[in-house]
Amino acid sequence: MSAAGEFVDATLQNEGDWFRAAEAKSRLESELRFYGASVGAIRGTMRDMARRYPGLTHDEITSLSSELWAEPVFELRLAAIVLLQSNVRLLRNSDLTRLEGFLRDSGVSALADPLAVDVIRPLLVGLTGTARQQADVIIERWSQEDNLSLRRAAQIVLDGA
């Protein structure tokens, strides 16, 4: 894991609470692991990470988001969403492939919905011309998918368009 990824992981583990972790796992009925860190702790950790590692480029942001998402830990995946949300202006239509993978692997609406609302929808709003047309084709394909998270994300994005 990168230095930034290790910082996020260690901080969220330290912020975790076993009782909150057990409650979230039960409530979300997920196979993911849970540290029990609060949403506020996740957002604060990502602000601290941005101060510690300033000026991350598009490639560094997308790489770190993939690194965080690769771990089957709810809080790390939510941290990846916060990272992308905070840097959505740097994202491109080509990043929809990565985001599609995240949606397919999300497993719970508590991850898929904020990814659609806070990352994918704003990404699409910022696209114009050919990039927007290509993105629209991808979203339309998602709306026809068997995968519930992709269909739901397409619906969320289309409802907000």
mmCIF file with all atom_site columns, C-alpha atoms in Angstrom:
data_model
loop_
_atom_site.group_PDB
_atom_site.id
_atom_site.type_symbol
_atom_site.label_atom_id
_atom_site.label_alt_id
_atom_site.label_comp_id
_atom_site.label_asym_id
_atom_site.label_entity_id
_atom_site.label_seq_id
_atom_site.pdbx_PDB_ins_code
_atom_site.Cartn_x
_atom_site.Cartn_y
_atom_site.Cartn_z
_atom_site.occupancy
_atom_site.B_iso_or_equiv
_atom_site.pdbx_formal_charge
_atom_site.auth_seq_id
_atom_site.auth_comp_id
_atom_site.auth_asym_id
_atom_site.auth_atom_id
_atom_site.pdbx_PDB_model_num
ATOM 1   C CA . MET A 1 1   ? 0.000   0.000  0.000   1.00 0.00 ? 1   MET A CA 1
ATOM 2   C CA . SER A 1 2   ? 1.215   3.547  -0.714  1.00 0.00 ? 2   SER A CA 1
ATOM 3   C CA . ALA A 1 3   ? 2.215   5.886  2.094   1.00 0.00 ? 3   ALA A CA 1
ATOM 4   C CA . ALA A 1 4   ? -1.063  7.799  1.673   1.00 0.00 ? 4   ALA A CA 1
ATOM 5   C CA . GLY A 1 5   ? -3.044  4.547  1.699   1.00 0.00 ? 5   GLY A CA 1
ATOM 6   C CA . GLU A 1 6   ? -1.231  3.322  4.806   1.00 0.00 ? 6   GLU A CA 1
ATOM 7   C CA . PHE A 1 7   ? -1.940  6.651  6.530   1.00 0.00 ? 7   PHE A CA 1
ATOM 8   C CA . VAL A 1 8   ? -5.668  6.393  5.765   1.00 0.00 ? 8   VAL A CA 1
ATOM 9   C CA . ASP A 1 9   ? -5.857  2.737  6.806   1.00 0.00 ? 9   ASP A CA 1
ATOM 10  C CA . ALA A 1 10  ? -3.977  3.205  10.086  1.00 0.00 ? 10  ALA A CA 1
ATOM 11  C CA . THR A 1 11  ? -5.915  6.344  11.003  1.00 0.00 ? 11  THR A CA 1
ATOM 12  C CA . LEU A 1 12  ? -9.296  4.752  10.337  1.00 0.00 ? 12  LEU A CA 1
ATOM 13  C CA . GLN A 1 13  ? -8.352  1.665  12.323  1.00 0.00 ? 13  GLN A CA 1
ATOM 14  C CA . ASN A 1 14  ? -7.384  3.949  15.224  1.00 0.00 ? 14  ASN A CA 1
ATOM 15  C CA . GLU A 1 15  ? -10.673 5.849  14.892  1.00 0.00 ? 15  GLU A CA 1
ATOM 16  C CA . GLY A 1 16  ? -12.651 2.608  14.879  1.00 0.00 ? 16  GLY A CA 1
ATOM 17  C CA . ASP A 1 17  ? -14.901 1.239  17.567  1.00 0.00 ? 17  ASP A CA 1
ATOM 18  C CA . TRP A 1 18  ? -15.711 -2.481 17.743  1.00 0.00 ? 18  TRP A CA 1
ATOM 19  C CA . PHE A 1 19  ? -19.292 -1.821 18.891  1.00 0.00 ? 19  PHE A CA 1
ATOM 20  C CA . ARG A 1 20  ? -19.979 0.569  15.987  1.00 0.00 ? 20  ARG A CA 1
ATOM 21  C CA . ALA A 1 21  ? -18.325 -1.924 13.610  1.00 0.00 ? 21  ALA A CA 1
ATOM 22  C CA . ALA A 1 22  ? -20.558 -4.787 14.756  1.00 0.00 ? 22  ALA A CA 1
ATOM 23  C CA . GLU A 1 23  ? -23.679 -2.623 14.531  1.00 0.00 ? 23  GLU A CA 1
ATOM 24  C CA . ALA A 1 24  ? -22.859 -1.424 10.997  1.00 0.00 ? 24  ALA A CA 1
ATOM 25  C CA . LYS A 1 25  ? -22.051 -4.936 9.780   1.00 0.00 ? 25  LYS A CA 1
ATOM 26  C CA . SER A 1 26  ? -25.367 -6.192 11.139  1.00 0.00 ? 26  SER A CA 1
ATOM 27  C CA . ARG A 1 27  ? -27.392 -3.239 9.818   1.00 0.00 ? 27  ARG A CA 1
ATOM 28  C CA . LEU A 1 28  ? -25.868 -3.326 6.338   1.00 0.00 ? 28  LEU A CA 1
ATOM 29  C CA . GLU A 1 29  ? -25.787 -7.127 6.156   1.00 0.00 ? 29  GLU A CA 1
ATOM 30  C CA . SER A 1 30  ? -22.480 -6.970 4.345   1.00 0.00 ? 30  SER A CA 1
ATOM 31  C CA . GLU A 1 31  ? -19.600 -9.370 3.895   1.00 0.00 ? 31  GLU A CA 1
ATOM 32  C CA . LEU A 1 32  ? -17.185 -6.434 4.131   1.00 0.00 ? 32  LEU A CA 1
ATOM 33  C CA . ARG A 1 33  ? -15.061 -5.889 7.221   1.00 0.00 ? 33  ARG A CA 1
ATOM 34  C CA . PHE A 1 34  ? -15.819 -2.829 9.335   1.00 0.00 ? 34  PHE A CA 1
ATOM 35  C CA . TYR A 1 35  ? -13.469 -0.755 11.462  1.00 0.00 ? 35  TYR A CA 1
ATOM 36  C CA . GLY A 1 36  ? -16.277 1.149  13.139  1.00 0.00 ? 36  GLY A CA 1
ATOM 37  C CA . ALA A 1 37  ? -14.982 4.616  12.226  1.00 0.00 ? 37  ALA A CA 1
ATOM 38  C CA . SER A 1 38  ? -17.628 7.331  11.924  1.00 0.00 ? 38  SER A CA 1
ATOM 39  C CA . VAL A 1 39  ? -18.353 9.213  8.709   1.00 0.00 ? 39  VAL A CA 1
ATOM 40  C CA . GLY A 1 40  ? -16.932 12.318 10.399  1.00 0.00 ? 40  GLY A CA 1
ATOM 41  C CA . ALA A 1 41  ? -13.711 10.446 11.168  1.00 0.00 ? 41  ALA A CA 1
ATOM 42  C CA . ILE A 1 42  ? -13.492 9.287  7.550   1.00 0.00 ? 42  ILE A CA 1
ATOM 43  C CA . ARG A 1 43  ? -13.973 12.829 6.220   1.00 0.00 ? 43  ARG A CA 1
ATOM 44  C CA . GLY A 1 44  ? -11.459 14.198 8.727   1.00 0.00 ? 44  GLY A CA 1
ATOM 45  C CA . THR A 1 45  ? -8.937  11.522 7.812   1.00 0.00 ? 45  THR A CA 1
ATOM 46  C CA . MET A 1 46  ? -9.266  12.384 4.139   1.00 0.00 ? 46  MET A CA 1
ATOM 47  C CA . ARG A 1 47  ? -8.783  16.106 4.899   1.00 0.00 ? 47  ARG A CA 1
ATOM 48  C CA . ASP A 1 48  ? -5.672  15.228 6.908   1.00 0.00 ? 48  ASP A CA 1
ATOM 49  C CA . MET A 1 49  ? -4.430  12.999 4.083   1.00 0.00 ? 49  MET A CA 1
ATOM 50  C CA . ALA A 1 50  ? -4.895  15.854 1.577   1.00 0.00 ? 50  ALA A CA 1
ATOM 51  C CA . ARG A 1 51  ? -2.848  18.181 3.813   1.00 0.00 ? 51  ARG A CA 1
ATOM 52  C CA . ARG A 1 52  ? -0.167  15.544 4.306   1.00 0.00 ? 52  ARG A CA 1
ATOM 53  C CA . TYR A 1 53  ? -0.018  14.705 0.575   1.00 0.00 ? 53  TYR A CA 1
ATOM 54  C CA . PRO A 1 54  ? -0.947  17.951 -1.213  1.00 0.00 ? 54  PRO A CA 1
ATOM 55  C CA . GLY A 1 55  ? -1.362  18.419 -4.937  1.00 0.00 ? 55  GLY A CA 1
ATOM 56  C CA . LEU A 1 56  ? -2.241  14.858 -5.871  1.00 0.00 ? 56  LEU A CA 1
ATOM 57  C CA . THR A 1 57  ? -2.616  14.457 -9.621  1.00 0.00 ? 57  THR A CA 1
ATOM 58  C CA . HIS A 1 58  ? -5.467  12.742 -11.437 1.00 0.00 ? 58  HIS A CA 1
ATOM 59  C CA . ASP A 1 59  ? -3.454  9.532  -11.716 1.00 0.00 ? 59  ASP A CA 1
ATOM 60  C CA . GLU A 1 60  ? -2.473  9.595  -8.034  1.00 0.00 ? 60  GLU A CA 1
ATOM 61  C CA . ILE A 1 61  ? -6.064  10.199 -6.951  1.00 0.00 ? 61  ILE A CA 1
ATOM 62  C CA . THR A 1 62  ? -7.503  7.426  -9.096  1.00 0.00 ? 62  THR A CA 1
ATOM 63  C CA . SER A 1 63  ? -4.704  5.069  -8.064  1.00 0.00 ? 63  SER A CA 1
ATOM 64  C CA . LEU A 1 64  ? -5.243  5.791  -4.366  1.00 0.00 ? 64  LEU A CA 1
ATOM 65  C CA . SER A 1 65  ? -9.008  5.363  -4.743  1.00 0.00 ? 65  SER A CA 1
ATOM 66  C CA . SER A 1 66  ? -8.427  1.944  -6.338  1.00 0.00 ? 66  SER A CA 1
ATOM 67  C CA . GLU A 1 67  ? -5.967  1.032  -3.603  1.00 0.00 ? 67  GLU A CA 1
ATOM 68  C CA . LEU A 1 68  ? -8.468  1.920  -0.887  1.00 0.00 ? 68  LEU A CA 1
ATOM 69  C CA . TRP A 1 69  ? -11.327 0.171  -2.707  1.00 0.00 ? 69  TRP A CA 1
ATOM 70  C CA . ALA A 1 70  ? -9.290  -3.026 -3.171  1.00 0.00 ? 70  ALA A CA 1
ATOM 71  C CA . GLU A 1 71  ? -9.441  -3.681 0.569   1.00 0.00 ? 71  GLU A CA 1
ATOM 72  C CA . PRO A 1 72  ? -12.749 -5.296 1.584   1.00 0.00 ? 72  PRO A CA 1
ATOM 73  C CA . VAL A 1 73  ? -13.241 -2.753 4.379   1.00 0.00 ? 73  VAL A CA 1
ATOM 74  C CA . PHE A 1 74  ? -16.324 -0.520 4.382   1.00 0.00 ? 74  PHE A CA 1
ATOM 75  C CA . GLU A 1 75  ? -14.569 2.556  5.795   1.00 0.00 ? 75  GLU A CA 1
ATOM 76  C CA . LEU A 1 76  ? -11.699 2.356  3.290   1.00 0.00 ? 76  LEU A CA 1
ATOM 77  C CA . ARG A 1 77  ? -14.183 2.154  0.429   1.00 0.00 ? 77  ARG A CA 1
ATOM 78  C CA . LEU A 1 78  ? -16.101 5.105  1.819   1.00 0.00 ? 78  LEU A CA 1
ATOM 79  C CA . ALA A 1 79  ? -12.777 6.958  2.102   1.00 0.00 ? 79  ALA A CA 1
ATOM 80  C CA . ALA A 1 80  ? -12.194 6.253  -1.611  1.00 0.00 ? 80  ALA A CA 1
ATOM 81  C CA . ILE A 1 81  ? -15.574 7.846  -2.365  1.00 0.00 ? 81  ILE A CA 1
ATOM 82  C CA . VAL A 1 82  ? -14.728 10.906 -0.253  1.00 0.00 ? 82  VAL A CA 1
ATOM 83  C CA . LEU A 1 83  ? -11.387 11.205 -2.067  1.00 0.00 ? 83  LEU A CA 1
ATOM 84  C CA . LEU A 1 84  ? -13.081 11.078 -5.473  1.00 0.00 ? 84  LEU A CA 1
ATOM 85  C CA . GLN A 1 85  ? -15.848 13.444 -4.358  1.00 0.00 ? 85  GLN A CA 1
ATOM 86  C CA . SER A 1 86  ? -13.264 15.974 -3.172  1.00 0.00 ? 86  SER A CA 1
ATOM 87  C CA . ASN A 1 87  ? -11.427 15.772 -6.486  1.00 0.00 ? 87  ASN A CA 1
ATOM 88  C CA . VAL A 1 88  ? -14.291 15.258 -8.936  1.00 0.00 ? 88  VAL A CA 1
ATOM 89  C CA . ARG A 1 89  ? -13.115 18.246 -10.998 1.00 0.00 ? 89  ARG A CA 1
ATOM 90  C CA . LEU A 1 90  ? -10.039 16.199 -11.977 1.00 0.00 ? 90  LEU A CA 1
ATOM 91  C CA . LEU A 1 91  ? -12.009 13.153 -13.114 1.00 0.00 ? 91  LEU A CA 1
ATOM 92  C CA . ARG A 1 92  ? -12.633 12.317 -16.769 1.00 0.00 ? 92  ARG A CA 1
ATOM 93  C CA . ASN A 1 93  ? -15.191 10.312 -18.669 1.00 0.00 ? 93  ASN A CA 1
ATOM 94  C CA . SER A 1 94  ? -12.597 7.535  -18.985 1.00 0.00 ? 94  SER A CA 1
ATOM 95  C CA . ASP A 1 95  ? -12.786 7.155  -15.186 1.00 0.00 ? 95  ASP A CA 1
ATOM 96  C CA . LEU A 1 96  ? -16.301 5.733  -15.546 1.00 0.00 ? 96  LEU A CA 1
ATOM 97  C CA . THR A 1 97  ? -14.696 2.337  -16.211 1.00 0.00 ? 97  THR A CA 1
ATOM 98  C CA . ARG A 1 98  ? -13.066 2.393  -12.764 1.00 0.00 ? 98  ARG A CA 1
ATOM 99  C CA . LEU A 1 99  ? -16.277 3.684  -11.181 1.00 0.00 ? 99  LEU A CA 1
ATOM 100 C CA . GLU A 1 100 ? -18.259 0.922  -12.873 1.00 0.00 ? 100 GLU A CA 1
ATOM 101 C CA . GLY A 1 101 ? -15.954 -1.609 -11.255 1.00 0.00 ? 101 GLY A CA 1
ATOM 102 C CA . PHE A 1 102 ? -16.489 0.043  -7.878  1.00 0.00 ? 102 PHE A CA 1
ATOM 103 C CA . LEU A 1 103 ? -20.261 -0.106 -8.352  1.00 0.00 ? 103 LEU A CA 1
ATOM 104 C CA . ARG A 1 104 ? -20.169 -3.765 -9.390  1.00 0.00 ? 104 ARG A CA 1
ATOM 105 C CA . ASP A 1 105 ? -18.120 -4.557 -6.286  1.00 0.00 ? 105 ASP A CA 1
ATOM 106 C CA . SER A 1 106 ? -19.925 -2.251 -3.834  1.00 0.00 ? 106 SER A CA 1
ATOM 107 C CA . GLY A 1 107 ? -22.319 -4.824 -2.424  1.00 0.00 ? 107 GLY A CA 1
ATOM 108 C CA . VAL A 1 108 ? -24.294 -2.289 -0.387  1.00 0.00 ? 108 VAL A CA 1
ATOM 109 C CA . SER A 1 109 ? -26.296 0.796  -1.284  1.00 0.00 ? 109 SER A CA 1
ATOM 110 C CA . ALA A 1 110 ? -24.460 2.654  1.488   1.00 0.00 ? 110 ALA A CA 1
ATOM 111 C CA . LEU A 1 111 ? -21.476 2.685  -0.899  1.00 0.00 ? 111 LEU A CA 1
ATOM 112 C CA . ALA A 1 112 ? -23.167 2.598  -4.313  1.00 0.00 ? 112 ALA A CA 1
ATOM 113 C CA . ASP A 1 113 ? -25.528 5.506  -3.640  1.00 0.00 ? 113 ASP A CA 1
ATOM 114 C CA . PRO A 1 114 ? -22.924 8.061  -2.504  1.00 0.00 ? 114 PRO A CA 1
ATOM 115 C CA . LEU A 1 115 ? -20.713 6.986  -5.388  1.00 0.00 ? 115 LEU A CA 1
ATOM 116 C CA . ALA A 1 116 ? -23.556 7.754  -7.809  1.00 0.00 ? 116 ALA A CA 1
ATOM 117 C CA . VAL A 1 117 ? -24.742 10.957 -6.106  1.00 0.00 ? 117 VAL A CA 1
ATOM 118 C CA . ASP A 1 118 ? -21.450 12.502 -4.981  1.00 0.00 ? 118 ASP A CA 1
ATOM 119 C CA . VAL A 1 119 ? -19.026 11.345 -7.692  1.00 0.00 ? 119 VAL A CA 1
ATOM 120 C CA . ILE A 1 120 ? -20.688 10.118 -10.880 1.00 0.00 ? 120 ILE A CA 1
ATOM 121 C CA . ARG A 1 121 ? -23.453 12.725 -11.116 1.00 0.00 ? 121 ARG A CA 1
ATOM 122 C CA . PRO A 1 122 ? -21.073 15.701 -10.589 1.00 0.00 ? 122 PRO A CA 1
ATOM 123 C CA . LEU A 1 123 ? -18.578 14.124 -12.998 1.00 0.00 ? 123 LEU A CA 1
ATOM 124 C CA . LEU A 1 124 ? -21.243 13.990 -15.707 1.00 0.00 ? 124 LEU A CA 1
ATOM 125 C CA . VAL A 1 125 ? -22.341 17.563 -15.039 1.00 0.00 ? 125 VAL A CA 1
ATOM 126 C CA . GLY A 1 126 ? -18.790 18.711 -15.770 1.00 0.00 ? 126 GLY A CA 1
ATOM 127 C CA . LEU A 1 127 ? -18.520 16.861 -19.080 1.00 0.00 ? 127 LEU A CA 1
ATOM 128 C CA . THR A 1 128 ? -19.284 18.437 -22.437 1.00 0.00 ? 128 THR A CA 1
ATOM 129 C CA . GLY A 1 129 ? -19.166 17.498 -26.110 1.00 0.00 ? 129 GLY A CA 1
ATOM 130 C CA . THR A 1 130 ? -17.902 14.080 -27.104 1.00 0.00 ? 130 THR A CA 1
ATOM 131 C CA . ALA A 1 131 ? -16.859 13.221 -23.539 1.00 0.00 ? 131 ALA A CA 1
ATOM 132 C CA . ARG A 1 132 ? -20.450 13.759 -22.359 1.00 0.00 ? 132 ARG A CA 1
ATOM 133 C CA . GLN A 1 133 ? -21.873 11.764 -25.261 1.00 0.00 ? 133 GLN A CA 1
ATOM 134 C CA . GLN A 1 134 ? -19.572 8.849  -24.469 1.00 0.00 ? 134 GLN A CA 1
ATOM 135 C CA . ALA A 1 135 ? -20.520 9.032  -20.792 1.00 0.00 ? 135 ALA A CA 1
ATOM 136 C CA . ASP A 1 136 ? -24.225 9.092  -21.648 1.00 0.00 ? 136 ASP A CA 1
ATOM 137 C CA . VAL A 1 137 ? -23.801 5.873  -23.660 1.00 0.00 ? 137 VAL A CA 1
ATOM 138 C CA . ILE A 1 138 ? -22.137 4.234  -20.641 1.00 0.00 ? 138 ILE A CA 1
ATOM 139 C CA . ILE A 1 139 ? -24.884 5.358  -18.257 1.00 0.00 ? 139 ILE A CA 1
ATOM 140 C CA . GLU A 1 140 ? -27.547 4.092  -20.668 1.00 0.00 ? 140 GLU A CA 1
ATOM 141 C CA . ARG A 1 141 ? -25.775 0.715  -20.769 1.00 0.00 ? 141 ARG A CA 1
ATOM 142 C CA . TRP A 1 142 ? -25.737 0.646  -16.969 1.00 0.00 ? 142 TRP A CA 1
ATOM 143 C CA . SER A 1 143 ? -29.502 1.167  -16.943 1.00 0.00 ? 143 SER A CA 1
ATOM 144 C CA . GLN A 1 144 ? -29.875 -2.136 -18.832 1.00 0.00 ? 144 GLN A CA 1
ATOM 145 C CA . GLU A 1 145 ? -27.442 -4.152 -16.678 1.00 0.00 ? 145 GLU A CA 1
ATOM 146 C CA . ASP A 1 146 ? -28.369 -7.115 -14.500 1.00 0.00 ? 146 ASP A CA 1
ATOM 147 C CA . ASN A 1 147 ? -26.248 -5.666 -11.704 1.00 0.00 ? 147 ASN A CA 1
ATOM 148 C CA . LEU A 1 148 ? -28.568 -3.835 -9.296  1.00 0.00 ? 148 LEU A CA 1
ATOM 149 C CA . SER A 1 149 ? -25.925 -1.305 -8.201  1.00 0.00 ? 149 SER A CA 1
ATOM 150 C CA . LEU A 1 150 ? -25.281 -0.253 -11.803 1.00 0.00 ? 150 LEU A CA 1
ATOM 151 C CA . ARG A 1 151 ? -28.993 0.052  -12.611 1.00 0.00 ? 151 ARG A CA 1
ATOM 152 C CA . ARG A 1 152 ? -29.597 2.036  -9.435  1.00 0.00 ? 152 ARG A CA 1
ATOM 153 C CA . ALA A 1 153 ? -26.625 4.347  -10.148 1.00 0.00 ? 153 ALA A CA 1
ATOM 154 C CA . ALA A 1 154 ? -27.910 4.942  -13.683 1.00 0.00 ? 154 ALA A CA 1
ATOM 155 C CA . GLN A 1 155 ? -31.320 5.817  -12.313 1.00 0.00 ? 155 GLN A CA 1
ATOM 156 C CA . ILE A 1 156 ? -29.860 8.184  -9.715  1.00 0.00 ? 156 ILE A CA 1
ATOM 157 C CA . VAL A 1 157 ? -27.733 9.904  -12.347 1.00 0.00 ? 157 VAL A CA 1
ATOM 158 C CA . LEU A 1 158 ? -30.555 10.134 -14.877 1.00 0.00 ? 158 LEU A CA 1
ATOM 159 C CA . ASP A 1 159 ? -32.999 11.472 -12.272 1.00 0.00 ? 159 ASP A CA 1
ATOM 160 C CA . GLY A 1 160 ? -30.527 14.207 -11.379 1.00 0.00 ? 160 GLY A CA 1
ATOM 161 C CA . ALA A 1 161 ? -29.724 15.164 -14.984 1.00 0.00 ? 161 ALA A CA 1
#
